[in-house]
Structures are given as C-alpha cells and as structure tokens.
Tab-separated table of C-alpha atoms in Angstrom:
chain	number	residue	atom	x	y	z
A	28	UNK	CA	-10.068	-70.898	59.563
A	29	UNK	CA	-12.622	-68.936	57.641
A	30	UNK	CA	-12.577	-69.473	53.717
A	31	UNK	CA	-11.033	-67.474	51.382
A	32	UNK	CA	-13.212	-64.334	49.933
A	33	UNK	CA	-13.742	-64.502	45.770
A	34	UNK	CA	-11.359	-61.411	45.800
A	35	UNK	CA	-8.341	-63.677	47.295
A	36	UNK	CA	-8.668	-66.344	44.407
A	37	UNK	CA	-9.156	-66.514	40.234
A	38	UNK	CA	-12.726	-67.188	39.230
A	39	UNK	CA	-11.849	-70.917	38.486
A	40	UNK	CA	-10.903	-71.351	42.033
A	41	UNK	CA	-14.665	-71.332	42.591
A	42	UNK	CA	-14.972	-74.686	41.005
A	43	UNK	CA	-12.652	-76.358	43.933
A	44	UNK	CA	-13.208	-73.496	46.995
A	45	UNK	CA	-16.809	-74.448	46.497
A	46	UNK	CA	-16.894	-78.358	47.308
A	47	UNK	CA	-14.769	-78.028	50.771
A	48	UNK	CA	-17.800	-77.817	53.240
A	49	UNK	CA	-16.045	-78.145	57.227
A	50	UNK	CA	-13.092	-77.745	58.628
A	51	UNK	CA	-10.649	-77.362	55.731
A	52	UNK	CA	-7.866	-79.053	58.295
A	53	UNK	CA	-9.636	-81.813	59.108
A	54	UNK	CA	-10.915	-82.225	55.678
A	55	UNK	CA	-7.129	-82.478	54.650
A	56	UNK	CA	-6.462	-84.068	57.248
A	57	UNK	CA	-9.365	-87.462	56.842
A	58	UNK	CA	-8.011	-87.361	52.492
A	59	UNK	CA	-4.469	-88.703	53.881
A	60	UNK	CA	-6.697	-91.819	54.841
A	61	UNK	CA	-9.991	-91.746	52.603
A	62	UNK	CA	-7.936	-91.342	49.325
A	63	UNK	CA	-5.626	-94.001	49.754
A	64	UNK	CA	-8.511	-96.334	50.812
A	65	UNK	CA	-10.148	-94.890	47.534
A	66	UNK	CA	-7.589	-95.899	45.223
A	67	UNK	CA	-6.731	-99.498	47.098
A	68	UNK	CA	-10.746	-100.636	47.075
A	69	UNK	CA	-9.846	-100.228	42.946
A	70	UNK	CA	-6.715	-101.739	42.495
A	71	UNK	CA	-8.464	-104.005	39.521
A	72	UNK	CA	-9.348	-100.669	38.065
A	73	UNK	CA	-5.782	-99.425	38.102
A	74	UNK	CA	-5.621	-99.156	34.159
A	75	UNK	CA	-9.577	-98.872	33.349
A	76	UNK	CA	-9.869	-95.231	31.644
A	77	UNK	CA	-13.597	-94.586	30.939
A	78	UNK	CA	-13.541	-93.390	27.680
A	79	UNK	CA	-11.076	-93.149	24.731
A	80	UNK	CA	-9.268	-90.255	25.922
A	81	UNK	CA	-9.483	-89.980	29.006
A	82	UNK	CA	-7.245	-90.883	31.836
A	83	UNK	CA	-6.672	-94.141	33.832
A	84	UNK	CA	-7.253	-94.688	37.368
A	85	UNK	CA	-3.707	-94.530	37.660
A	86	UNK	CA	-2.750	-91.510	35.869
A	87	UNK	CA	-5.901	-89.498	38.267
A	88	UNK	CA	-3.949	-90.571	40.814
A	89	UNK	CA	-0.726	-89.420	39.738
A	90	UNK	CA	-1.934	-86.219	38.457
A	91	UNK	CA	-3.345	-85.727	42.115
A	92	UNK	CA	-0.320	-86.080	43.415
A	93	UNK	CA	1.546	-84.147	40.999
A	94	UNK	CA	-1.219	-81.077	42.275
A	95	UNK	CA	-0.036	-81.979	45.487
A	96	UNK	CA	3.031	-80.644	44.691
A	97	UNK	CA	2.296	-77.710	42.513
A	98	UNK	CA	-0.019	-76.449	45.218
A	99	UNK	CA	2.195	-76.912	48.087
A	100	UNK	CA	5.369	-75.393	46.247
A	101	UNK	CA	2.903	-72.691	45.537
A	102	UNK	CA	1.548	-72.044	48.911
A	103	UNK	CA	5.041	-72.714	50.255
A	104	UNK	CA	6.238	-69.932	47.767
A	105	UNK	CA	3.860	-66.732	49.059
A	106	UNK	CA	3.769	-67.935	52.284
A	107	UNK	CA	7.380	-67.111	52.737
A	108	UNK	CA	6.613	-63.634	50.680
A	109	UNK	CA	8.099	-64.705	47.309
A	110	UNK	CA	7.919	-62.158	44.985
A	111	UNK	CA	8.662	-63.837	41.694
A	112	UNK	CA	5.493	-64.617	39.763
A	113	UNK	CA	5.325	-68.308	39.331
A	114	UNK	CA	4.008	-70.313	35.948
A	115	UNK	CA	1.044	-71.813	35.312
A	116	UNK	CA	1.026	-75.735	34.266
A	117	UNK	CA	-1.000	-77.843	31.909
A	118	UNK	CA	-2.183	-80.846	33.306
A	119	UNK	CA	-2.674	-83.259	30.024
A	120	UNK	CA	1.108	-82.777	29.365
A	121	UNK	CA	2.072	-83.638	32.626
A	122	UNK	CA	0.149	-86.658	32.575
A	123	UNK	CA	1.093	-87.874	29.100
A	124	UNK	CA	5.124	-86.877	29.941
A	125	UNK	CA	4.796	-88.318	33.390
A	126	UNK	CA	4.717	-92.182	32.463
A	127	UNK	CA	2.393	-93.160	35.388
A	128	UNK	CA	1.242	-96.399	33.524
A	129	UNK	CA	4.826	-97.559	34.067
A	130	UNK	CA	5.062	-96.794	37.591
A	131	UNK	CA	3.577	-99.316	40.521
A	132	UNK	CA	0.313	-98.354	41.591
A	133	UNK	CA	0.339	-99.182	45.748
A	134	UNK	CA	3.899	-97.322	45.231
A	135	UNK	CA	1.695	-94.726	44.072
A	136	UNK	CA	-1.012	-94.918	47.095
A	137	UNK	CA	1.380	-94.952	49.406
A	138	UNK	CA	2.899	-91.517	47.938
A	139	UNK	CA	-0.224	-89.948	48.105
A	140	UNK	CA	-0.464	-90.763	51.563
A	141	UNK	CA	3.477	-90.022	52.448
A	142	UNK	CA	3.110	-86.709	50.570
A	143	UNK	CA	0.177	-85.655	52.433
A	144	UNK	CA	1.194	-86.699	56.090
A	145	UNK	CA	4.017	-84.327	55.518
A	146	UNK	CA	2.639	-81.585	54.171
A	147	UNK	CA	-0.196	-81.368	56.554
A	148	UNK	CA	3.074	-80.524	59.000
A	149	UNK	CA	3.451	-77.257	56.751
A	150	UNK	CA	-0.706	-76.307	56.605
A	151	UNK	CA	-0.962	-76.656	60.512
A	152	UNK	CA	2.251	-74.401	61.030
A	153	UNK	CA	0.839	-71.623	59.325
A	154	UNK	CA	-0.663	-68.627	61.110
A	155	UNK	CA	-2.930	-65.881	59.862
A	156	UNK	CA	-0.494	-63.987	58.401
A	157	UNK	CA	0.747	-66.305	56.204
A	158	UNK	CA	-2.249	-67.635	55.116
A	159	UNK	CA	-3.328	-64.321	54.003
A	160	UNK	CA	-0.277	-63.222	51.748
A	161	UNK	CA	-0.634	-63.231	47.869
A	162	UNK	CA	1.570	-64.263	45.131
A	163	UNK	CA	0.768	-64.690	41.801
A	164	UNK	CA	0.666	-68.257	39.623
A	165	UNK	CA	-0.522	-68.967	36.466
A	166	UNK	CA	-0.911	-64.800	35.804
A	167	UNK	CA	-3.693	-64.658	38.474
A	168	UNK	CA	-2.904	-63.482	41.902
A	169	UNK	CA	-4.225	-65.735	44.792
A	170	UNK	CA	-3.634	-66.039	48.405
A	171	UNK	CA	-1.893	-68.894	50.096
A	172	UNK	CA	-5.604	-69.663	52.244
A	173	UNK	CA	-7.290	-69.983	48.764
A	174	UNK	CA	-4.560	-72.582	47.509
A	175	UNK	CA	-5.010	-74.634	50.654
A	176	UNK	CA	-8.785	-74.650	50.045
A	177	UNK	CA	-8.063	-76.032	46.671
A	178	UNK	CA	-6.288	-78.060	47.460
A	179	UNK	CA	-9.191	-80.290	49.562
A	180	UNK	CA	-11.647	-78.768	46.734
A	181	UNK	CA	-9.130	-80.120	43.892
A	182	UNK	CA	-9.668	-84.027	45.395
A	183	UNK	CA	-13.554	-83.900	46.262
A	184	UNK	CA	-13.970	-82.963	42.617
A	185	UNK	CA	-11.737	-85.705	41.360
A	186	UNK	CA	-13.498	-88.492	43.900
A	187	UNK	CA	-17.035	-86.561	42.299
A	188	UNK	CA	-15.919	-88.372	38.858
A	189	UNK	CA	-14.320	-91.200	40.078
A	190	UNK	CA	-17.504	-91.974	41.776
A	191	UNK	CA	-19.618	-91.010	38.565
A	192	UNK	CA	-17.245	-92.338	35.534
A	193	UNK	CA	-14.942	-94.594	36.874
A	194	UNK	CA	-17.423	-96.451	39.348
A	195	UNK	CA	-15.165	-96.356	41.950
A	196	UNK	CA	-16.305	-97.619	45.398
C-alpha cells in the first residue's frame, strides 16, 4: 500500500504519517503483540505519571485505545462513503472523564490487544477504493489510507515518550 500524499491528510497528520516506516499492515499488525508486551514489562509503572500533569501509564494506555476507536469509527465512516462531517475530540477531557485509574490495567492490555486483532479484520478487507475515499473529521478532510497510517504513526509516537519520559522497557 503506498502512503498517503500530504494533499489526502491535515498538516498535523504529518506528525504520525511520518514515523510509520514499512509495511503499514504489518506494522499494525506486530503493535497487536509489541504494545501489549510494552505495557505488561511496566505493570509496576501502571500509575507512575512523569510529571505533575501529565498522564499515567495507565491513562496512555487508555487514551490509545480510546484513538483506537475514534480512528476506526472514522475510517469505518468514509470508507462506507459517509457523508456527514464527523467532530473532532479533545483528548485531555477524554482522559480526565474516562476514569482509567479505576479500571484494571491487564483488563486494559488485553483490550488493546482484543481491539486490535479485530480491527485488523476491517484494514485487511479494504481495497483501493476504499482506502482512497475522503470524509471530513475534526473540520479537515482526510482520506481513510491517511487515518490508517495514523493510526500505526499515533502509537510509535506514544512508545517515542514512553521510552523517553516514562522509562519504559
């Protein structure tokens, strides 16, 4: 699959498009196993934030997983030629409204994984056609090839500052 052109994406899809360097399906494909490995080597690091601030181990990996969704519903959205434009989200309200210090953290892993397995069902059964139709979200039109790039892009940058801030392994 060739990646997406700067035309087919916002300019801030850049940031994410940027880091995916490969096949983006096996890319997606190796996070359903490297991310959950990730997040279990750190399990003593589930409520460690780095700074006053910031977010916890736990709450990256829930707002990954909320992404998850928001990009998938997205992608799922244009792909089938929706129409209607669809809204933008702010991730620090998520996270503080989502209660993910509350929730059980291998519960959590083990979504990650779950959510991905099954969504890698939907990227594979996509053809060209699909991949290439626009919608717009968050006021900025973007195709349905781009989303899937961020997608991969979206958790290479997170693991970038895990790796950096948090100290992860």
């Amino acid at each position: 699959m060739n990646r997406p052109q700067p035309n087919e994406y916002p300019i801030w899809g850049e940031t994410y498009i940027s880091k995916v360097e490969g096949d983006i399906l096996e890319i997606l494909e190796e996070q359903v196993f490297s991310i959950p490995a990730m997040f279990e080597a750190n399990k003593e690091k589930e409520n460690f934030a780095y700074a006053d601030g910031k977010w916890t181990l736990k709450e990256m990996l829930g707002h990954i997983i909320d992404c998850e969704r928001i990009f998938v519903y997205r992608m799922t959205c244009f792909a089938r030629n929706e129409q209607q434009h669809l809204p933008g989200f702010e991730e620090d309200d998520y996270v503080a409204n989502a209660r993910f210090g509350e929730r059980n953290y291998e519960d959590m892993i083990e979504e990650f994984a779950a959510l991905r397995k099954a969504n890698l069902y939907f990227f594979k059964s996509l053809n060209e056609e699909e991949l290439n139709r626009k919608g717009v979200a968050s006021t900025r039109e973007i195709t349905v090839k781009s989303i899937l790039f961020i997608a991969a892009g979206h958790i290479i940058h997170h693991v970038s500052i895990l790796k950096e801030r948090y100290h992860v392994v």
